[in-house]
CSV table of C-alpha atoms in Angstrom, one decimal:
chain,number,residue,atom,x,y,z
A,700,UNK,CA,115.7,153.1,140.7
A,701,UNK,CA,112.2,154.4,140.0
A,702,UNK,CA,111.0,154.8,136.4
A,703,UNK,CA,108.4,157.1,135.0
A,704,UNK,CA,106.6,156.9,131.7
A,705,UNK,CA,107.9,159.1,128.9
A,706,UNK,CA,106.3,162.4,128.3
A,707,UNK,CA,103.6,161.7,125.7
A,708,UNK,CA,103.5,164.4,123.1
A,709,UNK,CA,100.0,165.6,122.2
A,710,UNK,CA,98.8,163.7,119.2
A,711,UNK,CA,96.6,166.1,117.2
A,712,UNK,CA,96.0,169.7,118.0
A,713,UNK,CA,93.6,169.4,120.9
A,714,UNK,CA,94.7,169.0,124.5
A,715,UNK,CA,91.4,168.6,126.3
A,716,UNK,CA,90.8,165.5,128.4
A,717,UNK,CA,94.5,164.6,128.1
A,718,UNK,CA,94.6,163.7,131.8
A,719,UNK,CA,92.2,160.7,131.2
A,720,UNK,CA,94.5,159.5,128.4
A,721,UNK,CA,97.6,159.9,130.5
A,722,UNK,CA,95.9,157.8,133.3
A,723,UNK,CA,95.5,155.0,130.8
A,724,UNK,CA,99.1,155.3,129.7
A,725,UNK,CA,100.2,155.2,133.3
A,726,UNK,CA,98.2,152.1,133.8
A,727,UNK,CA,99.7,150.4,130.8
A,728,UNK,CA,103.2,151.5,131.7
A,729,UNK,CA,102.8,150.3,135.3
A,730,UNK,CA,102.0,146.9,133.8
A,731,UNK,CA,105.0,147.0,131.5
A,732,UNK,CA,107.6,148.3,134.0
A,733,UNK,CA,106.2,146.2,136.9
A,734,UNK,CA,106.6,142.8,135.2
A,735,UNK,CA,109.3,140.4,136.4
A,736,UNK,CA,112.0,140.6,133.8
A,737,UNK,CA,115.3,138.7,133.6
A,738,UNK,CA,118.3,140.4,135.2
A,739,UNK,CA,119.4,141.7,131.8
A,740,UNK,CA,116.0,143.1,130.8
A,741,UNK,CA,115.5,144.7,134.2
A,742,UNK,CA,118.2,147.2,133.5
A,743,UNK,CA,117.2,150.8,133.1
A,744,UNK,CA,118.3,150.8,129.5
A,745,UNK,CA,115.9,148.0,128.5
A,746,UNK,CA,113.0,149.7,130.3
A,747,UNK,CA,113.9,153.0,128.6
A,748,UNK,CA,113.8,151.1,125.2
A,749,UNK,CA,110.3,149.7,126.1
A,750,UNK,CA,109.3,153.3,127.0
A,751,UNK,CA,110.5,154.6,123.6
A,752,UNK,CA,109.0,151.7,121.6
A,753,UNK,CA,105.6,152.2,123.3
A,754,UNK,CA,105.6,156.0,122.5
A,755,UNK,CA,106.6,155.3,118.9
A,756,UNK,CA,103.9,152.6,118.5
A,757,UNK,CA,101.3,154.9,120.1
A,758,UNK,CA,102.1,157.6,117.5
A,759,UNK,CA,102.1,155.1,114.6
A,760,UNK,CA,98.8,153.6,115.7
A,761,UNK,CA,97.2,157.0,116.0
A,762,UNK,CA,98.3,157.8,112.5
A,763,UNK,CA,96.9,154.5,111.2
A,764,UNK,CA,93.5,155.1,112.8
A,765,UNK,CA,93.5,158.7,111.4
A,766,UNK,CA,94.0,157.4,107.9
A,767,UNK,CA,91.3,154.8,108.3
A,768,UNK,CA,88.9,157.5,109.5
A,769,UNK,CA,89.8,159.8,106.5
A,770,UNK,CA,89.2,157.0,104.1
A,771,UNK,CA,85.7,156.2,105.5
A,772,UNK,CA,84.6,159.9,105.5
A,773,UNK,CA,82.2,159.3,108.4
A,774,UNK,CA,82.2,158.5,112.1
A,775,UNK,CA,84.9,161.1,112.7
A,776,UNK,CA,86.3,161.0,116.2
A,777,UNK,CA,87.7,164.0,118.0
A,778,UNK,CA,91.5,164.2,118.4
A,779,UNK,CA,91.2,163.1,122.0
A,780,UNK,CA,88.8,160.2,121.2
A,781,UNK,CA,91.2,159.1,118.4
A,782,UNK,CA,94.1,159.2,120.9
A,783,UNK,CA,92.2,157.1,123.4
A,784,UNK,CA,91.2,154.6,120.7
A,785,UNK,CA,94.9,154.2,119.8
A,786,UNK,CA,95.7,153.4,123.5
A,787,UNK,CA,92.9,150.8,123.5
A,788,UNK,CA,94.2,149.2,120.3
A,789,UNK,CA,97.6,148.8,121.8
A,790,UNK,CA,96.4,147.5,125.1
A,791,UNK,CA,93.4,145.3,124.2
A,792,UNK,CA,94.0,144.2,120.6
A,793,UNK,CA,97.7,144.0,120.4
A,794,UNK,CA,98.4,143.1,124.1
A,795,UNK,CA,101.2,145.5,124.2
A,796,UNK,CA,101.8,144.9,128.0
A,797,UNK,CA,102.5,141.2,127.3
A,798,UNK,CA,105.3,141.8,124.8
A,799,UNK,CA,109.0,141.5,125.3
A,800,UNK,CA,111.4,144.0,123.9
A,801,UNK,CA,111.8,141.8,120.9
A,802,UNK,CA,108.1,141.7,120.5
A,803,UNK,CA,107.8,145.5,120.7
A,804,UNK,CA,110.6,145.8,118.1
A,805,UNK,CA,108.7,143.5,115.7
A,806,UNK,CA,105.5,145.5,116.2
A,807,UNK,CA,107.4,148.7,115.4
A,808,UNK,CA,108.7,147.3,112.1
A,809,UNK,CA,105.3,146.0,111.2
A,810,UNK,CA,103.8,149.4,111.8
A,811,UNK,CA,106.5,151.2,109.9
A,812,UNK,CA,106.6,149.0,106.8
A,813,UNK,CA,103.5,150.5,105.1
A,814,UNK,CA,104.9,154.0,105.5
A,815,UNK,CA,108.3,153.0,104.1
A,816,UNK,CA,106.7,151.5,101.0
A,817,UNK,CA,104.4,154.6,100.6
A,818,UNK,CA,107.4,157.0,100.8
A,819,UNK,CA,109.4,155.0,98.2
A,820,UNK,CA,106.4,155.0,95.9
A,821,UNK,CA,106.0,158.7,96.3
A,822,UNK,CA,109.8,159.2,95.6
A,823,UNK,CA,109.5,157.2,92.4
A,824,UNK,CA,106.5,159.2,91.2
A,825,UNK,CA,108.4,162.5,91.8
A,826,UNK,CA,111.5,161.1,90.0
A,827,UNK,CA,109.3,160.1,87.0
A,828,UNK,CA,108.0,163.6,86.8
A,829,UNK,CA,111.4,165.2,86.9
A,830,UNK,CA,113.2,162.8,84.6
A,831,UNK,CA,113.4,165.4,81.8
A,832,UNK,CA,115.3,167.6,84.2
A,833,UNK,CA,118.6,166.0,83.2
A,834,UNK,CA,118.5,168.1,80.1
A,835,UNK,CA,115.6,170.5,80.5
A,836,UNK,CA,114.9,172.7,83.5
A,837,UNK,CA,111.6,174.0,82.3
A,838,UNK,CA,109.5,171.8,84.7
A,839,UNK,CA,111.6,173.0,87.7
A,840,UNK,CA,111.3,176.6,86.5
A,841,UNK,CA,107.5,176.3,86.4
A,842,UNK,CA,107.2,174.6,89.7
A,843,UNK,CA,109.5,176.9,91.6
A,844,UNK,CA,107.9,180.1,90.1
A,845,UNK,CA,104.5,178.8,91.3
A,846,UNK,CA,106.0,178.0,94.7
A,847,UNK,CA,107.5,181.5,95.0
A,848,UNK,CA,104.1,183.1,94.2
A,849,UNK,CA,102.3,180.9,96.7
A,850,UNK,CA,104.8,181.5,99.5
A,851,UNK,CA,104.6,185.3,98.9
A,852,UNK,CA,100.8,185.0,99.3
A,853,UNK,CA,101.1,182.9,102.4
A,854,UNK,CA,103.4,185.4,104.0
A,855,UNK,CA,100.6,188.1,103.8
A,856,UNK,CA,98.2,185.8,105.7
A,857,UNK,CA,98.1,186.8,109.3
A,858,UNK,CA,96.9,183.3,110.3
A,859,UNK,CA,100.3,181.9,109.3
A,860,UNK,CA,102.2,183.6,112.1
A,861,UNK,CA,103.7,180.4,113.5
A,862,UNK,CA,104.8,179.3,110.0
A,863,UNK,CA,106.4,182.6,109.1
A,864,UNK,CA,110.0,181.6,110.0
A,865,UNK,CA,109.8,178.6,107.6
A,866,UNK,CA,108.0,180.5,104.9
A,867,UNK,CA,110.6,183.3,104.9
A,868,UNK,CA,113.4,180.8,104.8
A,869,UNK,CA,111.8,179.0,101.9
A,870,UNK,CA,111.1,182.3,100.1
A,871,UNK,CA,114.8,183.2,100.4
A,872,UNK,CA,115.9,179.7,99.1
A,873,UNK,CA,113.5,180.0,96.1
A,874,UNK,CA,114.9,183.5,95.4
A,875,UNK,CA,118.4,182.1,95.5
A,876,UNK,CA,117.6,179.5,92.8
A,877,UNK,CA,115.4,181.7,90.7
A,878,UNK,CA,117.9,184.5,90.7
A,879,UNK,CA,120.8,182.1,89.9
A,880,UNK,CA,119.1,180.8,86.8
A,881,UNK,CA,117.8,184.3,85.8
A,882,UNK,CA,114.2,183.2,86.1
A,883,UNK,CA,113.1,186.0,88.4
A,884,UNK,CA,112.1,189.5,87.5
A,885,UNK,CA,114.9,191.9,88.7
A,886,UNK,CA,112.3,194.0,90.4
A,887,UNK,CA,111.3,191.1,92.6
A,888,UNK,CA,114.8,189.8,93.4
A,889,UNK,CA,115.5,190.8,97.0
A,890,UNK,CA,117.8,187.8,97.7
A,891,UNK,CA,120.5,188.8,100.1
A,892,UNK,CA,124.2,189.3,99.1
A,893,UNK,CA,126.4,186.3,99.5
A,894,UNK,CA,129.2,188.2,101.0
A,895,UNK,CA,129.7,191.0,103.6
A,896,UNK,CA,131.9,194.1,103.5
A,897,UNK,CA,135.0,192.0,104.3
A,898,UNK,CA,134.3,189.7,101.3
A,899,UNK,CA,133.6,186.9,103.7
A,900,UNK,CA,131.2,184.3,102.2
A,901,UNK,CA,128.1,184.1,104.3
A,902,UNK,CA,125.5,181.3,104.3
A,903,UNK,CA,122.4,181.6,102.1
A,904,UNK,CA,118.9,180.5,103.0
A,905,UNK,CA,119.9,176.9,102.3
A,906,UNK,CA,122.6,177.3,104.9
A,907,UNK,CA,125.2,176.9,102.1
A,908,UNK,CA,128.4,178.9,101.8
A,909,UNK,CA,128.5,179.3,98.0
A,910,UNK,CA,131.9,180.3,96.8
A,911,UNK,CA,131.8,182.3,93.5
A,912,UNK,CA,135.4,181.5,92.9
A,913,UNK,CA,134.4,177.8,92.5
A,914,UNK,CA,131.8,178.2,89.8
A,915,UNK,CA,131.6,174.5,88.8
A,916,UNK,CA,130.9,173.4,92.4
A,917,UNK,CA,128.4,176.2,92.9
A,918,UNK,CA,126.7,175.2,89.6
A,919,UNK,CA,126.4,171.6,90.7
A,920,UNK,CA,125.0,172.4,94.2
A,921,UNK,CA,122.5,174.9,92.8
A,922,UNK,CA,121.3,172.2,90.4
A,923,UNK,CA,120.7,169.7,93.2
A,924,UNK,CA,119.0,172.4,95.3
A,925,UNK,CA,116.7,173.3,92.4
A,926,UNK,CA,115.6,169.6,92.0
A,927,UNK,CA,115.2,169.2,95.8
A,928,UNK,CA,112.9,172.2,96.1
A,929,UNK,CA,110.9,170.9,93.1
A,930,UNK,CA,110.6,167.4,94.6
A,931,UNK,CA,109.5,168.8,97.9
A,932,UNK,CA,106.7,170.6,96.2
A,933,UNK,CA,105.6,167.5,94.2
A,934,UNK,CA,105.6,165.3,97.3
A,935,UNK,CA,103.7,167.9,99.4
A,936,UNK,CA,101.0,168.3,96.7
A,937,UNK,CA,100.7,164.6,96.1
A,938,UNK,CA,99.1,161.9,98.3
A,939,UNK,CA,101.9,162.2,100.9
A,940,UNK,CA,100.9,165.8,101.9
A,941,UNK,CA,104.3,166.9,102.9
A,942,UNK,CA,107.9,167.1,101.8
A,943,UNK,CA,111.3,167.6,103.5
A,944,UNK,CA,113.9,170.2,102.7
A,945,UNK,CA,117.3,171.2,104.2
A,946,UNK,CA,117.5,175.0,104.9
A,947,UNK,CA,119.4,177.2,107.2
A,948,UNK,CA,118.4,176.4,110.8
A,949,UNK,CA,116.4,178.8,112.9
A,950,UNK,CA,118.7,177.9,115.8
A,951,UNK,CA,121.5,180.5,116.0
A,952,UNK,CA,124.9,179.0,115.2
A,953,UNK,CA,123.4,175.6,114.2
A,954,UNK,CA,124.1,175.8,110.5
A,955,UNK,CA,121.6,173.8,108.5
A,956,UNK,CA,118.4,172.2,109.7
A,957,UNK,CA,115.6,170.0,108.4
A,958,UNK,CA,112.1,171.4,107.7
A,959,UNK,CA,108.8,169.9,106.9
A,960,UNK,CA,107.0,171.6,104.0
A,961,UNK,CA,103.3,171.0,104.4
A,962,UNK,CA,101.4,169.1,107.2
A,963,UNK,CA,102.7,165.8,108.6
A,964,UNK,CA,100.4,164.1,111.2
A,965,UNK,CA,101.9,162.6,114.4
A,966,UNK,CA,103.5,159.2,113.6
A,967,UNK,CA,104.6,160.2,110.1
A,968,UNK,CA,108.0,158.9,109.1
A,969,UNK,CA,109.9,162.2,108.4
A,970,UNK,CA,113.5,161.4,107.6
A,971,UNK,CA,116.2,158.8,107.2
A,972,UNK,CA,119.8,158.8,108.5
A,973,UNK,CA,122.0,158.1,105.5
A,974,UNK,CA,125.5,156.5,105.6
A,975,UNK,CA,127.3,153.3,106.4
A,976,UNK,CA,125.9,150.8,108.8
A,977,UNK,CA,128.3,149.2,111.2
A,978,UNK,CA,126.8,146.0,112.7
A,979,UNK,CA,127.4,145.3,116.3
A,980,UNK,CA,129.4,142.2,115.4
A,981,UNK,CA,132.0,144.4,113.7
A,982,UNK,CA,132.2,146.9,116.5
A,983,UNK,CA,133.7,144.4,119.0
A,984,UNK,CA,137.2,145.0,117.5
A,985,UNK,CA,139.2,147.8,119.1
A,986,UNK,CA,140.7,148.7,115.7
A,987,UNK,CA,137.3,149.3,114.3
A,988,UNK,CA,135.9,151.0,117.3
A,989,UNK,CA,138.7,153.5,117.3
A,990,UNK,CA,137.4,155.0,114.0
A,991,UNK,CA,134.5,156.5,115.9
A,992,UNK,CA,136.4,158.5,118.5
A,993,UNK,CA,135.9,161.7,116.6
A,994,UNK,CA,132.4,162.9,115.9
A,995,UNK,CA,132.4,166.7,116.3
A,996,UNK,CA,129.1,167.1,114.5
A,997,UNK,CA,127.4,164.3,116.4
A,998,UNK,CA,126.5,162.3,113.2
A,999,UNK,CA,127.1,158.8,114.6
A,1000,UNK,CA,123.7,157.3,115.6
A,1001,UNK,CA,123.5,154.2,117.8
A,1002,UNK,CA,120.4,152.0,117.6
A,1003,UNK,CA,119.2,150.2,120.7
A,1004,UNK,CA,120.4,146.9,119.2
A,1005,UNK,CA,123.9,148.6,119.1
A,1006,UNK,CA,124.2,148.8,115.3
A,1007,UNK,CA,125.7,152.1,114.3
A,1008,UNK,CA,124.8,154.5,111.5
A,1009,UNK,CA,127.8,156.6,110.4
A,1010,UNK,CA,126.5,159.7,108.6
A,1011,UNK,CA,129.8,161.7,109.1
A,1012,UNK,CA,130.6,161.7,105.3
A,1013,UNK,CA,127.0,162.0,104.0
A,1014,UNK,CA,126.2,165.1,102.0
A,1015,UNK,CA,124.2,167.9,103.4
A,1016,UNK,CA,122.5,168.5,100.1
A,1017,UNK,CA,120.7,165.5,98.6
A,1018,UNK,CA,122.7,164.7,95.5
A,1019,UNK,CA,120.1,163.5,92.9
A,1020,UNK,CA,121.2,160.2,91.3
A,1021,UNK,CA,120.4,156.5,91.2
A,1022,UNK,CA,120.2,156.3,95.0
A,1023,UNK,CA,118.8,159.6,95.9
A,1024,UNK,CA,116.3,159.6,98.8
A,1025,UNK,CA,115.0,163.2,99.3
A,1026,UNK,CA,114.3,162.4,103.0
A,1027,UNK,CA,117.8,161.2,103.7
A,1028,UNK,CA,118.7,164.3,105.7
A,1029,UNK,CA,118.0,163.3,109.3
A,1030,UNK,CA,121.7,163.6,110.1
A,1031,UNK,CA,121.4,167.4,109.9
A,1032,UNK,CA,118.3,167.7,112.0
A,1033,UNK,CA,119.2,169.7,115.1
A,1034,UNK,CA,118.9,169.2,118.9
A,1035,UNK,CA,116.3,171.7,120.3
A,1036,UNK,CA,117.3,174.9,122.0
A,1037,UNK,CA,116.5,175.2,125.7
A,1038,UNK,CA,113.3,177.1,124.8
A,1039,UNK,CA,112.1,174.4,122.4
A,1040,UNK,CA,110.9,170.8,122.9
A,1041,UNK,CA,111.7,167.9,120.5
A,1042,UNK,CA,108.9,167.4,117.9
A,1043,UNK,CA,110.2,164.1,116.6
A,1044,UNK,CA,112.0,161.0,117.8
A,1045,UNK,CA,114.3,158.3,116.5
A,1046,UNK,CA,113.2,154.9,115.4
A,1047,UNK,CA,115.0,151.8,114.2
A,1048,UNK,CA,114.0,150.9,110.6
A,1049,UNK,CA,114.7,147.4,109.1
A,1050,UNK,CA,114.4,147.7,105.4
A,1051,UNK,CA,112.9,144.5,103.9
A,1052,UNK,CA,113.8,142.9,100.6
A,1053,UNK,CA,110.4,144.1,99.3
A,1054,UNK,CA,111.5,147.7,99.6
A,1055,UNK,CA,112.7,149.7,96.6
A,1056,UNK,CA,116.4,149.5,97.1
A,1057,UNK,CA,117.1,152.6,95.1
A,1058,UNK,CA,115.9,154.7,97.9
A,1059,UNK,CA,117.6,152.9,100.8
A,1060,UNK,CA,120.2,155.5,101.9
A,1061,UNK,CA,122.5,153.0,103.6
A,1062,UNK,CA,125.1,150.4,102.8
A,1063,UNK,CA,126.9,148.0,105.1
A,1064,UNK,CA,130.4,149.0,106.0
A,1065,UNK,CA,131.2,145.3,106.2
A,1066,UNK,CA,129.0,142.3,105.2
A,1067,UNK,CA,127.0,140.7,108.0
A,1068,UNK,CA,128.7,137.7,109.6
A,1069,UNK,CA,126.2,136.4,112.2
A,1070,UNK,CA,123.3,135.9,109.8
A,1071,UNK,CA,125.6,135.4,106.8
A,1072,UNK,CA,123.9,134.9,103.4
A,1073,UNK,CA,120.5,134.3,104.9
A,1074,UNK,CA,120.1,138.1,105.4
A,1075,UNK,CA,120.5,138.6,101.7
A,1076,UNK,CA,117.9,136.0,100.6
A,1077,UNK,CA,115.3,137.3,98.3
A,1078,UNK,CA,112.3,136.9,100.6
A,1079,UNK,CA,110.0,139.9,101.2
A,1080,UNK,CA,110.2,139.6,105.0
A,1081,UNK,CA,114.0,139.2,105.2
A,1082,UNK,CA,115.9,142.3,106.4
A,1083,UNK,CA,118.0,143.7,103.6
A,1084,UNK,CA,119.4,146.7,105.5
A,1085,UNK,CA,119.4,148.1,109.0
A,1086,UNK,CA,118.5,151.8,109.1
A,1087,UNK,CA,117.4,154.6,111.4
A,1088,UNK,CA,114.9,157.4,111.0
A,1089,UNK,CA,112.8,160.1,112.6
A,1090,UNK,CA,109.0,160.0,113.2
A,1091,UNK,CA,106.8,163.0,114.2
A,1092,UNK,CA,105.8,162.9,117.8
A,1093,UNK,CA,103.1,165.5,117.2
A,1094,UNK,CA,101.4,167.1,114.2
A,1095,UNK,CA,104.0,169.2,112.3
A,1096,UNK,CA,103.1,172.1,110.0
A,1097,UNK,CA,105.7,174.1,108.1
A,1098,UNK,CA,108.4,174.0,110.8
A,1099,UNK,CA,111.9,172.8,111.7
A,1100,UNK,CA,112.5,169.3,113.0
A,1101,UNK,CA,114.1,168.8,116.4
A,1102,UNK,CA,115.0,165.6,118.2
A,1103,UNK,CA,116.7,164.9,121.5
A,1104,UNK,CA,120.3,163.9,120.7
A,1105,UNK,CA,120.6,162.2,124.1
A,1106,UNK,CA,124.4,162.5,124.0
A,1107,UNK,CA,126.2,160.0,126.2
A,1108,UNK,CA,127.4,161.3,129.6
A,1109,UNK,CA,129.9,158.4,129.9
A,1110,UNK,CA,133.6,158.7,130.6
A,1111,UNK,CA,133.4,162.2,132.0
A,1112,UNK,CA,132.0,163.5,128.7
A,1113,UNK,CA,131.9,167.3,128.4
A,1114,UNK,CA,128.8,168.4,126.6
A,1115,UNK,CA,129.2,171.1,123.9
A,1116,UNK,CA,128.0,174.6,125.1
A,1117,UNK,CA,124.9,174.6,122.9
A,1118,UNK,CA,123.7,171.3,124.2
A,1119,UNK,CA,121.2,170.9,127.1
A,1120,UNK,CA,119.7,167.7,128.5
A,1121,UNK,CA,116.0,167.5,127.6
A,1122,UNK,CA,115.2,164.7,130.1
A,1123,UNK,CA,117.9,163.6,132.6
A,1124,UNK,CA,116.2,160.4,133.5
A,1125,UNK,CA,115.9,159.3,129.8
A,1126,UNK,CA,119.6,160.0,129.1
A,1127,UNK,CA,120.7,158.2,132.3
A,1128,UNK,CA,118.6,155.2,131.4
A,1129,UNK,CA,119.6,155.1,127.7
A,1130,UNK,CA,123.3,155.0,128.5
A,1131,UNK,CA,123.1,153.0,131.7
A,1132,UNK,CA,125.1,150.0,130.5
A,1133,UNK,CA,127.9,152.3,129.3
A,1134,UNK,CA,128.0,154.3,132.5
A,1135,UNK,CA,128.5,151.2,134.5
A,1136,UNK,CA,131.5,150.0,132.6
């Protein structure tokens, strides 16, 4: 079977001279895929993983170089030159073409670790700012009123045409919260009705079907939505430069979606998949595996190492508490429509003991057996928890996240009507071992 390099998303906004860069990628990838691997590693699935790891590392290296350039404030390279430099760093400095799958996985975790730590520091700072909100909502009120005024101004800017769908959705969500708390002038309140002529409850701009007949539940959800909107604003206006928020998806019939508020450069860690982690060693039992036969919303995520993230019972609204991670909403990010391309991709994340455990949105369904207590040793470089996330495959600005679900075609699987295969080769390679069983 012939293999081709993955489509490399444009890093940065410019597309000039991309052919030269693609030639370099082709050269590197020919070296990777042309090596003599063991029988196991020559399988299409392993070559597809190398492909995915390389693309992730390219995006992460590009982001690292971009941040270094911004810190120096001189010798600025064009987007194309920065991209080419990232390719050279991978090939010449890190010897990417000499690494095994295990070596590529290790490189990925090394590249991700600084971002994971930065995100958790940003989450902590936002939480510290909003600590009084347990009793006092005045900070949220001030922040959200400022946000509403800014969004209203942004919507009058003709240069924001591509961002209009997100801005209108965000404006509606802000109106919903401001109106609920009585913080909005009645003359400004244009929030839509929450029911139609048949008294059917319709989704608001959060994608939430709020039922007035259950006031306690509605009150709790509105409280968390208020805090999540405020946190998004604080994260965006801080060093991070962007926040994440769950709102109604722009894809018809998709329910909720995940949006970036602000600007996230390619390679940015955008979201985490929350839920229980089932290690491969526990999935060998038929009694355990049978638990995963039903996944109607496609919220079971399989890592390449065959560890499984089960997000089926994870909330759609981040519930702010002791373990609240505002980016733990990857499980509601949508597959793109046939007219849209993915703008982010999945990555394995191994949380180290040095990470702030309050913001790790996962727990083990069963304790690890193979590594035993060693996994839990208090060493910074030891893996404390296996996770899964999404990184941006291009620059993202005020828009909805989409990633390729790559649903398995095994066992005569019938895809849902809304699903389309983004790249047939990648899907076939990713699930090759399963198709041959």
